[in-house]
Amino acid sequence: MRNYWEIFIVSLKLGLTSFGGPTAHLAYFQKEYVDHRQWLNHKEYAELVVLSQFLPGPASSQVGMGIGFIRGGWFGSFCSFLGFTFPSVFLLMLFATILQNTALAMDWLDGLKLVAVAIVAHAIVDMAKKILVTKRHWGIAIGSLAILLLWTGILSQVIVLAVAILCGLFFLKPGQFEQSKERALPSLKTGLLLLFAFFVGLIGLPALLGIFPNDWLQMVSSLYVSGSLVFGGGHVVLPLLETQFVQAGIISADEFLAGYGFTQAVPGPLFTFASYLGTTLFGFFGGLVATIAIFLPAFLILFGVWPIWYKLKGNSTVRKGMAGLNAAVVGILAAAWVNPIVTTSIHNGMDIIVAIIFYALLAKAKLQPLWIVGLGVIVGILL
């Protein structure tokens, strides 16, 4: 019971303070789970990040689920998800209920964007020191960074990861194999059952909607399919949901944009925008159902694929590919740091100075991210 409570409280703290989108979330996770609490090491964390990048759904939430499972099994995974997701779900449901048409002054967000610049930069530097051990590793990371900055297509990240596997197979030595007996993952049978359930939902819900048209079923089907097919996290799913809900005439453009703006103001996963949509359409219970509908595919596919992934990684050929993947992750995070984090956060010389100060407080003064977030709010108000 103590482990579960600890998992929930730690993830709740992250859910209250993790601003900046999925890349920033992964930086917060690394700082808290790997560097501070050492619940898993850097290689294990990088492998979990790689797996989440390959799978559709909210990458940071999937990583959080995985860490919760490593720490406390199935219920630990649920506690991790609940803690990280609850703050933004609550705020968005509250906003949908009370403040749908209220204009909010959100200038203080500028300070939190600068916090994200510093925290992600610190995480990238830390990962690079531990993962990029040869010039070839550096080459894969820099190549991944360059490709993603020059090409921002929907499939660009997946293709970069695929090329990184090939580079690892041909140019890298297999990484050290660390098969920990303490890492009790779902069985292969359980994984296959979860994958079956994932595809049943993906195929069955739209088919059921075609037979029994229903407003509730349409919402659940749209959110489940969106959560099943979107790569790249919340920044990608929000435009897709606009097509599913606004263009389909389910919700007005004004209501959608009001929720979209507020979603950018809250911490935690951007997929919780679904909570706002569900509450706007069907009230409190609708918000809960919508939240489950969009996150359920991420849970099913993560724990469906993870045991297969874990069994394969003991093979030396697979480990070569994984070494390439780990190097590519550094480049992917660096590309996401440049765009959209830096490009949307740094507007003048003062922003650069503040971001550098925040980075120094993290890297040199070893100040906890929670205090940096507080400083970010103050700086945003003052600026």
XYZ file of C-alpha atoms in Angstrom:
383
model
C 0.000 0.000 0.000
C 2.889 2.345 0.773
C 4.297 1.912 -2.745
C 0.937 2.712 -4.327
C 0.539 5.867 -2.274
C 4.078 6.950 -3.137
C 3.472 6.328 -6.849
C 0.259 8.344 -6.752
C 1.738 11.290 -4.833
C 4.839 11.523 -7.033
C 2.795 11.329 -10.238
C 0.287 13.830 -8.833
C 3.117 16.291 -8.215
C 4.204 15.808 -11.821
C 0.611 16.207 -12.999
C 0.401 19.541 -11.189
C 3.717 20.923 -12.460
C 4.426 19.346 -15.877
C 3.771 22.123 -18.366
C 5.047 22.260 -21.934
C 3.678 19.226 -23.755
C 4.861 15.608 -24.078
C 8.556 16.352 -24.624
C 8.677 18.527 -21.532
C 6.767 15.839 -19.607
C 9.445 13.277 -20.478
C 12.063 15.686 -19.179
C 10.171 16.081 -15.904
C 9.829 12.291 -15.657
C 13.537 11.752 -16.167
C 14.381 14.292 -13.512
C 11.988 12.780 -10.968
C 11.865 9.052 -11.664
C 15.404 8.422 -12.953
C 17.697 11.073 -11.486
C 15.995 11.719 -8.149
C 14.194 8.510 -7.156
C 16.133 5.995 -9.307
C 13.093 3.793 -9.887
C 14.750 2.821 -13.171
C 18.066 3.617 -14.843
C 18.733 5.813 -17.878
C 18.893 2.899 -20.328
C 15.609 1.449 -19.122
C 14.009 4.873 -19.298
C 15.321 5.484 -22.829
C 13.962 2.097 -23.945
C 10.537 2.906 -22.500
C 10.581 6.287 -24.262
C 11.545 4.582 -27.547
C 8.669 2.120 -27.179
C 6.196 4.927 -26.511
C 7.460 6.832 -29.561
C 6.772 3.806 -31.753
C 3.240 3.344 -30.442
C 0.214 5.556 -31.100
C -1.220 7.528 -28.214
C 0.009 9.995 -25.579
C 3.722 9.190 -25.249
C 4.282 10.779 -21.846
C 1.220 9.104 -20.343
C 2.355 5.732 -21.669
C 5.807 6.228 -20.168
C 4.166 7.143 -16.867
C 1.992 4.007 -17.003
C 5.077 1.914 -17.669
C 7.044 3.404 -14.795
C 4.075 2.881 -12.483
C 3.934 -0.780 -13.522
C 7.664 -1.240 -12.933
C 7.259 0.225 -9.461
C 3.951 -1.334 -8.398
C 2.421 -3.669 -10.994
C -1.022 -3.148 -12.514
C -2.380 -1.034 -9.685
C 0.850 0.948 -9.602
C 0.334 1.734 -13.289
C -3.204 2.912 -12.550
C -1.991 5.063 -9.627
C 0.646 6.651 -11.860
C -1.883 7.378 -14.599
C -4.458 8.718 -12.143
C -2.022 11.049 -10.394
C -0.557 12.468 -13.592
C -3.897 12.860 -15.358
C -6.262 13.956 -12.585
C -5.234 17.650 -12.280
C -5.781 18.482 -15.941
C -8.958 16.361 -16.141
C -10.408 18.163 -13.129
C -9.478 21.630 -14.390
C -10.802 21.023 -17.898
C -14.073 19.542 -16.655
C -14.468 22.481 -14.289
C -13.753 24.910 -17.124
C -16.295 23.200 -19.377
C -18.936 23.366 -16.647
C -18.454 26.925 -15.377
C -16.176 28.983 -17.628
C -16.903 27.901 -21.192
C -17.393 31.435 -22.517
C -15.118 33.302 -20.126
C -12.044 35.033 -21.520
C -9.047 34.180 -19.330
C -5.879 36.240 -19.049
C -3.111 33.689 -19.507
C -0.008 35.860 -19.900
C 1.605 33.968 -17.022
C 1.963 31.027 -19.411
C 4.941 32.761 -21.015
C 6.982 32.151 -17.884
C 6.055 28.462 -17.843
C 7.116 28.147 -21.471
C 10.578 29.366 -20.472
C 10.604 26.773 -17.686
C 9.926 24.103 -20.322
C 12.867 25.412 -22.404
C 15.243 24.977 -19.459
C 13.955 21.625 -18.221
C 13.934 19.958 -21.628
C 17.428 21.302 -22.397
C 18.702 19.907 -19.102
C 17.148 16.493 -19.804
C 18.637 16.357 -23.314
C 22.128 17.201 -22.061
C 21.832 14.585 -19.319
C 20.616 11.884 -21.724
C 23.310 12.733 -24.267
C 26.072 12.227 -21.697
C 24.821 8.751 -20.839
C 23.595 7.448 -24.211
C 25.829 9.041 -26.865
C 29.022 7.171 -25.986
C 30.706 7.110 -29.429
C 30.957 9.373 -32.460
C 28.568 7.070 -34.305
C 25.952 7.481 -31.577
C 26.392 11.236 -31.893
C 26.044 10.950 -35.670
C 22.699 9.160 -35.375
C 21.430 11.713 -32.851
C 22.522 14.722 -34.928
C 21.185 13.155 -38.118
C 17.814 12.530 -36.437
C 17.755 16.119 -35.209
C 18.535 17.517 -38.666
C 15.942 15.387 -40.468
C 13.152 16.281 -38.044
C 13.962 19.996 -38.230
C 13.929 19.939 -42.028
C 10.996 17.568 -42.451
C 7.973 17.870 -40.194
C 5.664 15.397 -41.896
C 3.292 13.106 -40.036
C 5.479 10.028 -40.587
C 8.841 11.760 -40.160
C 9.428 10.552 -36.595
C 8.508 6.956 -37.372
C 10.815 6.945 -40.400
C 13.675 8.463 -38.362
C 13.287 5.696 -35.801
C 13.256 3.052 -38.542
C 16.449 4.485 -40.084
C 18.040 4.609 -36.607
C 17.396 0.868 -36.256
C 19.208 0.201 -39.520
C 22.118 2.438 -38.497
C 22.350 0.578 -35.216
C 22.351 -2.787 -36.968
C 25.139 -1.835 -39.369
C 27.312 0.610 -37.425
C 26.912 0.086 -33.666
C 27.903 -2.585 -31.203
C 25.106 -4.181 -29.182
C 24.452 -2.339 -25.955
C 24.996 -4.059 -22.663
C 22.139 -6.393 -21.832
C 20.586 -5.685 -18.457
C 17.860 -8.276 -17.901
C 16.645 -7.467 -14.410
C 14.762 -10.236 -12.610
C 12.889 -7.556 -10.689
C 11.225 -6.249 -13.840
C 8.044 -8.329 -13.764
C 6.142 -7.385 -16.923
C 2.817 -8.696 -18.254
C 3.014 -12.221 -19.654
C 3.111 -12.772 -23.393
C -0.379 -14.301 -23.209
C -1.710 -11.241 -21.392
C -0.052 -8.988 -23.963
C -1.682 -10.800 -26.873
C -5.090 -10.601 -25.176
C -4.671 -6.848 -24.663
C -3.660 -6.383 -28.305
C -6.755 -8.335 -29.344
C -8.910 -6.055 -27.166
C -7.223 -2.996 -28.724
C -8.140 -4.057 -32.272
C -11.647 -5.108 -31.228
C -12.242 -1.553 -30.025
C -10.599 0.010 -33.075
C -12.691 -1.988 -35.540
C -15.762 -2.748 -33.465
C -16.733 0.710 -32.213
C -17.052 2.354 -35.671
C -18.885 -0.748 -36.928
C -21.259 -0.637 -33.977
C -21.854 3.066 -34.585
C -22.834 2.300 -38.165
C -25.453 -0.158 -36.929
C -26.717 1.793 -33.910
C -26.237 5.553 -34.455
C -26.027 7.234 -31.062
C -24.538 10.498 -29.765
C -22.746 8.812 -26.864
C -21.404 6.023 -29.049
C -20.268 8.560 -31.643
C -18.262 10.428 -28.990
C -16.684 7.244 -27.611
C -15.889 5.895 -31.072
C -14.325 9.170 -32.263
C -12.141 9.487 -29.163
C -11.088 5.822 -29.121
C -10.123 5.876 -32.806
C -8.242 9.175 -32.349
C -6.339 7.770 -29.377
C -5.547 4.621 -31.360
C -4.163 6.173 -34.523
C -2.376 9.378 -33.487
C 1.415 9.422 -33.298
C 3.155 12.362 -31.688
C 1.045 13.162 -28.652
C -1.535 15.790 -27.807
C -0.317 18.471 -30.225
C -1.282 16.114 -33.055
C -4.559 14.812 -31.628
C -6.086 18.260 -31.039
C -6.371 19.157 -34.755
C -7.719 15.656 -35.442
C -10.405 16.118 -32.796
C -11.363 19.392 -34.469
C -12.196 17.379 -37.579
C -14.048 14.739 -35.582
C -16.166 17.147 -33.517
C -16.356 20.618 -35.105
C -16.539 19.708 -38.773
C -18.931 16.892 -37.899
C -21.191 19.458 -36.205
C -21.031 17.827 -32.762
C -19.626 20.914 -31.031
C -19.335 24.578 -32.081
C -16.035 26.099 -33.186
C -16.203 28.672 -30.364
C -16.642 25.973 -27.717
C -13.820 23.936 -29.218
C -11.388 26.867 -29.369
C -12.206 27.942 -25.810
C -11.312 24.466 -24.571
C -8.267 24.303 -26.840
C -6.910 27.521 -25.339
C -7.497 26.409 -21.763
C -5.885 23.025 -22.458
C -2.664 24.876 -23.253
C -2.855 26.513 -19.821
C -3.079 23.391 -17.687
C -0.308 20.928 -16.816
C -0.357 17.249 -17.674
C -1.265 15.385 -20.885
C -2.983 17.286 -23.693
C -5.152 14.237 -24.388
C -7.284 15.402 -21.457
C -8.858 17.854 -23.899
C -11.241 14.935 -24.369
C -12.442 15.518 -20.790
C -13.496 19.032 -21.782
C -15.296 17.774 -24.891
C -17.162 15.061 -22.991
C -18.227 17.464 -20.248
C -19.380 20.063 -22.770
C -21.512 17.464 -24.553
C -22.868 15.333 -21.712
C -21.863 16.838 -18.372
C -19.697 15.343 -15.633
C -20.286 11.689 -16.521
C -19.623 12.471 -20.176
C -16.248 13.929 -19.204
C -15.288 10.746 -17.364
C -16.380 8.498 -20.238
C -14.512 10.662 -22.761
C -11.323 10.499 -20.673
C -11.475 6.701 -20.531
C -12.257 6.452 -24.258
C -9.205 8.396 -25.419
C -6.689 6.902 -22.962
C -7.826 3.246 -23.075
C -6.121 2.471 -26.424
C -2.797 3.765 -25.055
C -3.051 1.379 -22.105
C -4.029 -1.632 -24.214
C -1.348 -1.223 -26.872
C 1.456 -0.371 -24.423
C 0.960 -3.452 -22.266
C 0.135 -5.523 -25.328
C 3.413 -4.756 -27.081
C 5.729 -4.320 -24.068
C 6.182 -8.033 -23.165
C 6.974 -8.824 -26.823
C 9.466 -5.943 -26.905
C 11.093 -7.054 -23.651
C 11.568 -10.656 -24.796
C 13.176 -9.561 -28.053
C 15.660 -7.118 -26.550
C 17.901 -9.916 -25.195
C 18.929 -10.744 -28.765
C 22.265 -9.129 -29.749
C 20.898 -8.042 -33.141
C 17.889 -6.437 -31.474
C 20.197 -4.661 -29.021
C 22.144 -3.138 -31.910
C 18.917 -1.727 -33.263
C 17.959 -0.500 -29.799
C 21.304 1.266 -29.432
C 20.455 3.168 -32.597
C 16.967 3.890 -31.282
C 18.298 5.242 -27.987
C 20.613 7.610 -29.857
C 17.724 8.720 -32.088
C 15.602 9.521 -29.025
C 18.142 12.174 -28.030
C 17.841 13.718 -31.492
C 14.032 13.519 -31.400
C 13.881 15.278 -28.048
C 16.336 17.905 -29.290
C 14.216 18.538 -32.393
C 11.077 18.895 -30.266
C 13.011 21.258 -27.988
C 13.851 23.504 -30.949
C 10.382 23.284 -32.478
C 7.880 23.892 -30.981
C 9.286 24.602 -27.497
C 11.993 27.197 -28.293
C 10.262 28.660 -31.336
C 7.068 29.356 -29.376
C 8.748 30.408 -26.116
C 11.756 32.591 -27.005
C 10.720 35.946 -28.433
C 13.457 38.359 -27.325
C 16.759 38.696 -25.491
C 15.092 38.786 -22.082
C 13.477 35.395 -22.728
C 16.912 33.948 -23.564
C 18.409 35.338 -20.347
C 15.547 33.990 -18.200
C 15.760 30.548 -19.836
C 19.534 30.439 -19.217
C 19.005 31.392 -15.565
C 16.398 28.638 -15.167
C 18.802 26.144 -16.756
C 21.587 27.206 -14.415
C 19.297 26.800 -11.403
C 18.515 23.255 -12.550
C 21.957 22.126 -13.673
C 24.233 23.987 -11.262
C 22.153 24.942 -8.227
C 20.241 21.582 -8.381
C 16.938 23.338 -7.673
C 13.886 21.058 -7.895
C 11.612 21.545 -10.959
C 8.659 22.409 -8.691
C 10.459 25.570 -7.529
C 11.420 26.422 -11.105
C 7.739 26.206 -12.093
C 6.851 28.617 -9.269
C 9.529 31.036 -10.438
C 8.210 30.667 -13.991
C 4.729 31.779 -12.939
C 6.170 34.825 -11.139
C 8.373 35.740 -14.110
C 5.438 35.335 -16.508
C 3.313 37.724 -14.416
C 6.121 40.281 -14.138
C 7.023 40.183 -17.826
